Coordinates of C-alpha atoms in Angstrom, one line a residue:
X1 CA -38.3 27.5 98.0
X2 CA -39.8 30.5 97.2
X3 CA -37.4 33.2 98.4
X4 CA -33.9 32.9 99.7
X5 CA -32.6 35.9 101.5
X6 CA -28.9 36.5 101.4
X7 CA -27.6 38.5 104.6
X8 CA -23.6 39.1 104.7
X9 CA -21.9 39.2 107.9
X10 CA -19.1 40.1 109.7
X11 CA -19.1 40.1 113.5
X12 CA -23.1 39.8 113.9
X13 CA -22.7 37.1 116.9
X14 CA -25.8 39.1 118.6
X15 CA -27.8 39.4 115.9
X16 CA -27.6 36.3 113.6
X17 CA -29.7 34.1 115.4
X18 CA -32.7 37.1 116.0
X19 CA -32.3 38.0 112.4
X20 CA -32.3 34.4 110.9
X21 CA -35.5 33.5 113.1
X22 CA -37.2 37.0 112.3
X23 CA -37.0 36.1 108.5
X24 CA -37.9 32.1 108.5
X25 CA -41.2 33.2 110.4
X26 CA -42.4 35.4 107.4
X27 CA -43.7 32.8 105.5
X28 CA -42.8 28.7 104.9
X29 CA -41.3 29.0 101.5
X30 CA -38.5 31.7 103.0
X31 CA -34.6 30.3 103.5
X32 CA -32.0 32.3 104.4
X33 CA -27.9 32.3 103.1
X34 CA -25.7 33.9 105.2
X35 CA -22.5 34.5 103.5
X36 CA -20.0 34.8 106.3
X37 CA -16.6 36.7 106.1
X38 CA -15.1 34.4 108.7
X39 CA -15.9 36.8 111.5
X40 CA -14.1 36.9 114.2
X41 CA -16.6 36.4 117.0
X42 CA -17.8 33.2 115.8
X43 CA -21.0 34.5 113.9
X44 CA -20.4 31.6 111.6
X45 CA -20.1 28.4 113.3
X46 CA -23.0 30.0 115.1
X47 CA -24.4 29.8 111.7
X48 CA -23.3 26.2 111.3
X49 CA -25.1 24.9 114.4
X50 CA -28.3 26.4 112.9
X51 CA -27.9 24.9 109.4
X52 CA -27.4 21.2 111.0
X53 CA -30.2 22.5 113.2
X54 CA -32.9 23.4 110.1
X55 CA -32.7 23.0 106.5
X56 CA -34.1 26.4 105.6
X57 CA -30.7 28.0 106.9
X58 CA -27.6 27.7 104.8
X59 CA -24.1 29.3 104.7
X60 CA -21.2 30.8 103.0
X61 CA -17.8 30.7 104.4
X62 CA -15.0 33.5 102.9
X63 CA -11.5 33.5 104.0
X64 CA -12.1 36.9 105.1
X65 CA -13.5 40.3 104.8
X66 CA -13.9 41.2 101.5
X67 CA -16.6 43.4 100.8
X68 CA -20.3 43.5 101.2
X69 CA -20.5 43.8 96.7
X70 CA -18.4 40.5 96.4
X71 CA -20.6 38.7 99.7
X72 CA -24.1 39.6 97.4
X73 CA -22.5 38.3 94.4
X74 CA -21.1 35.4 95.9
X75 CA -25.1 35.0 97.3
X76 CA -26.4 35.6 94.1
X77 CA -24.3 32.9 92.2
X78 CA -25.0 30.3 95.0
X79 CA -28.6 30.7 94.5
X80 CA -28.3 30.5 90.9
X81 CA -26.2 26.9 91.0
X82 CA -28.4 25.5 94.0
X83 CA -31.8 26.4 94.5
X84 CA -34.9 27.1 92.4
X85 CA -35.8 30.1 94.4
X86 CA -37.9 32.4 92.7
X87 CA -37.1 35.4 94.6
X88 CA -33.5 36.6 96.0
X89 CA -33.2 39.1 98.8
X90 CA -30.4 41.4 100.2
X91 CA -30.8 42.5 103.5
X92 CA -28.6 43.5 106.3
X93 CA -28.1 41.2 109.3
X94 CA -28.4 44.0 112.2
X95 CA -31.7 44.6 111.9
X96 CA -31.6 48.5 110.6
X97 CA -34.2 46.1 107.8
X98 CA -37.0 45.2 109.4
X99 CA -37.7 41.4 108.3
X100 CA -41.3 41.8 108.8
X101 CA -41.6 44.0 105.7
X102 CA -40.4 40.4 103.6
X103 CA -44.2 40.0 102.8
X104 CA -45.0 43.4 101.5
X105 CA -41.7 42.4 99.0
X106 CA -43.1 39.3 98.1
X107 CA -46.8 41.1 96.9
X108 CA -44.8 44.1 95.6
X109 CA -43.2 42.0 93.0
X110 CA -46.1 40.2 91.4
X111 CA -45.8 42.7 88.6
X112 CA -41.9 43.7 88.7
X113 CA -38.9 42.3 88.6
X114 CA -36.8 44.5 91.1
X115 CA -38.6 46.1 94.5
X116 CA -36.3 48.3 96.0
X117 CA -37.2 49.3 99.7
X118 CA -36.7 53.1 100.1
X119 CA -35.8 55.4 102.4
X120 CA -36.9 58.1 100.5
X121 CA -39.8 57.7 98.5
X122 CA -42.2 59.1 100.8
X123 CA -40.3 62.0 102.4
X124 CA -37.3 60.8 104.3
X125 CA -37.8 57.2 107.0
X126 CA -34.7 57.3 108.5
X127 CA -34.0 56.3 112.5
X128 CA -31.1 57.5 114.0
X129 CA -28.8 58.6 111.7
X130 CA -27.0 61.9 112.4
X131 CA -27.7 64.9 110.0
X132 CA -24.4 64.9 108.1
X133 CA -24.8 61.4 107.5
X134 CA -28.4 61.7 106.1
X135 CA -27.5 64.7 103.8
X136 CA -24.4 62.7 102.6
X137 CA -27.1 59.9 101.6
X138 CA -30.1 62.1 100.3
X139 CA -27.2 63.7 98.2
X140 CA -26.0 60.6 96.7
X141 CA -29.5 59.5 95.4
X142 CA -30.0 63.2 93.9
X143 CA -26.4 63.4 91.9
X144 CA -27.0 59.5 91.1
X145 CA -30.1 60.5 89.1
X146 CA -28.7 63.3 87.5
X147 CA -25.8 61.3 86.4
X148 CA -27.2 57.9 85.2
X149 CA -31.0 58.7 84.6
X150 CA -32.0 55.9 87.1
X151 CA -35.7 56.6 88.3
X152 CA -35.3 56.3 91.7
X153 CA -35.2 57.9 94.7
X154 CA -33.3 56.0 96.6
X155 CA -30.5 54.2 94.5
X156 CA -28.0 53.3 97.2
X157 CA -30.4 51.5 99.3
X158 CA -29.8 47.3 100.4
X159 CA -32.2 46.1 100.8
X160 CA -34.0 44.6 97.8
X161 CA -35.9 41.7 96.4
X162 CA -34.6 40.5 92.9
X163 CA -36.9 38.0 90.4
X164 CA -34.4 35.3 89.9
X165 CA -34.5 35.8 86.2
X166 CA -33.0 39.3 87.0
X167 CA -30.2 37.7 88.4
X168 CA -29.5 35.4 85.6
X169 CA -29.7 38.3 83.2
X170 CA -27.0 40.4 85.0
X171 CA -23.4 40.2 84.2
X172 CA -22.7 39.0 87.4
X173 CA -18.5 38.1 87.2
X174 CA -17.9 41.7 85.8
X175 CA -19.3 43.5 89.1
X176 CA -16.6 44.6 91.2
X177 CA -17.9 47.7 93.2
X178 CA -18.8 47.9 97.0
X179 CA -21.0 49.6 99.3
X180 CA -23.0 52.3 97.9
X181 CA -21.8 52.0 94.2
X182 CA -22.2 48.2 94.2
X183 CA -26.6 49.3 94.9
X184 CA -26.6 51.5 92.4
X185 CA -24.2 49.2 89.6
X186 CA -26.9 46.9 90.1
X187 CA -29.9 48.8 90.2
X188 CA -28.6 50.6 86.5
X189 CA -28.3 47.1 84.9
X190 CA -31.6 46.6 85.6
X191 CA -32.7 49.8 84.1
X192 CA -30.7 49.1 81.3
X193 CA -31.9 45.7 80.5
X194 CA -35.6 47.0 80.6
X195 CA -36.8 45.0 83.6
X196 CA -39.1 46.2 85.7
X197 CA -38.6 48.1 89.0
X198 CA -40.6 49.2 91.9
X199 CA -39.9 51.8 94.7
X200 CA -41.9 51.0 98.2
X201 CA -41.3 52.6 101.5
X202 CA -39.5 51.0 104.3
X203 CA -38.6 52.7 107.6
X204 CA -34.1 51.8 108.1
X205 CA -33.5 51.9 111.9
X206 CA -29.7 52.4 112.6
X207 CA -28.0 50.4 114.4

């Protein structure tokens, strides 16, 4: 395996199996671990069928919704204790991350250790949000660098690719954020620890 790609979800039954397809046909060494908050509308036995259906496709069953931070980390650790993946993705399971940017990732980190895909690096590459929404967000990133130093412009954004020594450097069982803060916690360890990380574009389509 060279990259597994962790995608939380909570009711996603129209997306999951689009999403989980889109991903696997980026490139051979690709798996995906959906870390399921037992949705409602079956997204995860949906899930299950493709699992027994492939062995690139794998699954994480919580008792419930409890926060996209905790889903990551729960990703994170299950990567760490079962696979020799070189590379571990977040990315969101409705498609507002285009899978077909996974390659551009992959080539992107041959000389970091974090690639973060941003919104904002080259002016703004936002679909479809509403304006109050988007200044919220373009705020956020400016205060977040004032505040913590982090070079980046775009510090709250999820969807990432991690070298898996990143992951075993972090102190993984003392994050407890979510959302927005849970991006940026992660993105400041990093920083802190000296690792390498690299902005590129991506365009994020709301859904």
């Amino acid at each position: 395996m060279e990259a597994l790609v962790v995608i939380p979800t909570y009711n996603e039954k129209e997306n999951i199996r689009r999403i989980i397809d889109a991903v696997l046909e980026q490139g051979v060494g690709i798996e995906v671990l959906v870390v399921d908050d037992n949705s409602p509308d079956g997204t995860g036995a949906i899930v299950d069928e493709l699992s027994k259906a492939g062995p690139r496709v794998h699954v994480i069953h919580r008792e419930g919704k409890m926060g996209l931070g905790s889903a990551y980390i729960a990703g994170f650790k299950w990567a760490l204790a079962g696979t020799d993946a070189k590379y571990v993705f977040e990315m969101d399971a409705d498609f507002s991350h285009d899978p077909g940017a996974i390659p551009e990732f992959l080539r992107a980190i041959a000389d970091c250790d974090l690639v973060v895909g941003s919104r904002y690096l080259n002016g703004i590459t936002v679909v479809n949000w509403p304006l109050q929404r988007l200044i919220l967000s373009t705020g956020a990133n400016i205060y977040t660098r004032k505040i913590t130093g982090l070079p980046l412009k775009d510090s709250t954004g999820g969807f990432k690719c991690f070298r898996r020594e990143v992951l075993e450097a972090l102190p993984l069982d003392t994050i407890r954020s979510d959302g927005y803060s849970f991006q940026i916690e992660m993105n400041f360890f990093c920083w802190k620890k000296g690792f390498r990380i690299r902005e590129i574009p991506i365009i994020f389509t709301d859904r």
